[in-house]
Amino acid sequence: MQGVGRPIVVLDFGAQYSKLIARRVREAKVYSLILPYNAPFDELVALQPAGIIFSGGPASVHVAGAPKPDPRVYDLGVPILGICYGAQLLADMLGGKVLPGIKREYGIAHLEHRDTTGFFDQVNERTQVWMSHGDRVEVLPLGFMAIGETENSPYAAIADPENRRYGVQFHPEVVHTPQGPQILSNFVHKICGCDSTWDMGNFVDLAVRDIRRKVGDKKVLCALSGGVDSSVAAALIHKAVGDQLTCVFVNNGLLRKGEPDLVQHVFRDNFHINLDYADAADCFIDALAEVGDPEQKRKIIGNLFVEVFEKEATRLGHMDFLAQGTLYPDVIESVSATGGPSATIKSHHNVGGLPDKMNLELLEPLRELFKDEVRALGRQLGLPEEIVGRHPFPGPGLGVRCIGAITRERLDTLREADAIFIEEIRIAGLYDAIWQALVCLLPVKSVGVQGDERTYEEVCSLRAVTSEDAMTADWFRFPSEVLQRCANRICNEVKHINRVLYDITSKPPGTIEWE
Ligand code: XMP
């Protein structure tokens, strides 16, 4: 860990916000990573943490089987910070008492602190914090004292300064605790003694070392989609193991204009990565002929992708690892997705099904990172802005934007309209202000007039949304002249479209993609 320092390990007890904690620590320029609370104890020890943070979590310490850390964690002698459920764990496991709160405390509260240990340095004596808890600490364990209170929580912040153990009932990691970053920074710098040595360059060095150690002289296969995550994963792994990496790029015929060329140019010509380009466009388009049902389309595209990918992999010879650009938020979402009865809105197509089928070990070097950190990493690795800054693009591609039956001709029409829309957004300087922009070709014909001629052609719908995480979205307010230019150009330049709509549906009730 030379140059980076010992990490802060966040033990994850399943909280919605736990992933934010590690990120806030990294923002304080200290290396931080997340381990599930039940990761083997040796794994935690091997990381030689400078400090440990217990995340929040939805459980109550009183429930049978409530997630708890290995009690040996208290023998490591490193500072510990418990957040919300994590604070209750500290109190409960160290001999205090946690009781169900008299009333649930949820939302904004005001904390008043009295602290001399450095934990609240540069934090206002009265500061806004964000609470979300039912249980609360009633009796402090031996050695602990209260260092902050809110109206409803006399023990909103507790400390055992001698053993460098701290607990906060509130969430310092969320934006509604405006001085939360300062509190976390105090913990990692003043209590744990970490230096500000962390940056993306360090992450590259560390990840490269880690990948080399894992992979040794074995071979890595990577499904490269041209999206941000798989592109950054590929560039990083290539930096680590060079030609031991082979990327497979499947052209499913449902890609954007210029995409196959861009991916080949960047990865083969610039990065000199072994790139296997599988042109399976005909195969996908033939399989989709006459298929109008969105779920059926998704299944066909997903299954065919696995089939084509497996065939390519077999042709390439023995491989040991499958690289994926999985991010930590994906990990959390997929875990909770299997834990609840949430309805399937759409069958998302990712490479997630591949590892089971192919008997390959997974290599996921981006697991700890958030999307914007992945972008920063991509820039650090020298990937062009065109790849690093691009909007998300769904696995089934234009297949779910070509509404109704898919034909080569309709796909070409859609591809042209899409390219104009994106180009105009870039020209207007709005690309980065938009989460995602897309065009759908609708199976609806309308009458128009062009050059004194009657036309009877299809309709397309433009959609651009703002969003934080794609779970909710709002339609983007374009200056009207941008929309006007798009409509003019599409009707004039794209054969078979004579009418352009702008979609002003938010999510919910609409989803971002139409299918
Ligand atoms: P929806 O349409 O569900 O989309 O609001 C949310 C986000 O997910 C993207 N999306 C996909 N991404 N495979 C992916 O990798 C898929 O099958 C898929 N379907 C939708 C969508 O573009 C948006 O960013």
mmCIF file of C-alpha atoms and ligand atoms in Angstrom, residues 298 345-351 391-397 400-401 435-436 438 463 465 469-473 507 510-515, ligand 1:
data_model
loop_
_atom_site.group_PDB
_atom_site.id
_atom_site.type_symbol
_atom_site.label_atom_id
_atom_site.label_comp_id
_atom_site.label_asym_id
_atom_site.label_seq_id
_atom_site.Cartn_x
_atom_site.Cartn_y
_atom_site.Cartn_z
ATOM 1 C CA ARG A 298 -34.901 -8.224 -24.800
ATOM 2 C CA ILE A 345 -40.243 -3.931 -15.028
ATOM 3 C CA LYS A 346 -37.796 -4.853 -17.760
ATOM 4 C CA SER A 347 -35.386 -7.748 -18.150
ATOM 5 C CA HIS A 348 -32.144 -5.859 -18.177
ATOM 6 C CA HIS A 349 -29.511 -7.287 -20.376
ATOM 7 C CA ASN A 350 -26.033 -7.291 -18.953
ATOM 8 C CA VAL A 351 -23.197 -9.758 -19.021
ATOM 9 C CA HIS A 391 -24.397 8.863 -21.751
ATOM 10 C CA PRO A 392 -25.525 5.398 -20.674
ATOM 11 C CA PHE A 393 -26.628 3.161 -23.503
ATOM 12 C CA PRO A 394 -28.707 0.056 -22.848
ATOM 13 C CA GLY A 395 -27.426 -3.435 -23.662
ATOM 14 C CA PRO A 396 -30.259 -4.112 -26.136
ATOM 15 C CA GLY A 397 -29.335 -0.832 -27.827
ATOM 16 C CA VAL A 400 -35.572 -1.178 -27.604
ATOM 17 C CA ARG A 401 -35.781 2.193 -29.336
ATOM 18 C CA TRP A 435 -28.141 12.262 -18.186
ATOM 19 C CA GLN A 436 -29.256 10.499 -21.310
ATOM 20 C CA LEU A 438 -32.281 9.091 -27.135
ATOM 21 C CA ARG A 463 -36.199 12.052 -25.264
ATOM 22 C CA VAL A 465 -33.661 13.359 -19.247
ATOM 23 C CA ASP A 469 -29.100 7.421 -10.789
ATOM 24 C CA ALA A 470 -31.673 6.480 -13.467
ATOM 25 C CA MET A 471 -34.121 5.403 -10.768
ATOM 26 C CA THR A 472 -36.047 8.619 -11.247
ATOM 27 C CA ALA A 473 -35.727 11.115 -14.067
ATOM 28 C CA LYS A 507 -39.852 8.695 -14.569
ATOM 29 C CA GLY A 510 -42.534 6.604 -17.728
ATOM 30 C CA THR A 511 -39.275 4.686 -17.834
ATOM 31 C CA ILE A 512 -36.308 6.259 -19.589
ATOM 32 C CA GLU A 513 -36.317 3.809 -22.479
ATOM 33 C CA TRP A 514 -39.622 3.242 -24.192
ATOM 34 C CA GLU A 515 -39.375 -0.553 -24.070
HETATM 35 P P1 XMP B 1 -35.330 2.469 -17.718
HETATM 36 O O1 XMP B 1 -35.772 2.416 -19.134
HETATM 37 O O2 XMP B 1 -35.635 1.209 -16.960
HETATM 38 O O3 XMP B 1 -33.754 2.567 -17.768
HETATM 39 O O4 XMP B 1 -35.822 3.693 -16.996
HETATM 40 C C1 XMP B 1 -32.925 2.965 -16.717
HETATM 41 C C2 XMP B 1 -31.509 3.047 -17.234
HETATM 42 O O5 XMP B 1 -31.038 1.741 -17.573
HETATM 43 C C3 XMP B 1 -30.693 1.683 -18.946
HETATM 44 N N1 XMP B 1 -31.109 0.371 -19.444
HETATM 45 C C4 XMP B 1 -30.297 -0.670 -19.567
HETATM 46 N N2 XMP B 1 -28.987 -0.803 -19.302
HETATM 47 N N3 XMP B 1 -29.063 -3.037 -19.977
HETATM 48 C C5 XMP B 1 -28.379 -1.981 -19.518
HETATM 49 O O6 XMP B 1 -27.174 -2.121 -19.299
HETATM 50 C C6 XMP B 1 -30.392 -2.978 -20.260
HETATM 51 O O7 XMP B 1 -31.005 -3.954 -20.662
HETATM 52 C C7 XMP B 1 -31.032 -1.736 -20.046
HETATM 53 N N4 XMP B 1 -32.317 -1.324 -20.190
HETATM 54 C C8 XMP B 1 -32.328 -0.005 -19.825
HETATM 55 C C9 XMP B 1 -31.433 2.816 -19.596
HETATM 56 O O8 XMP B 1 -30.817 3.205 -20.822
HETATM 57 C C10 XMP B 1 -31.367 3.860 -18.511
HETATM 58 O O9 XMP B 1 -30.098 4.484 -18.473
#
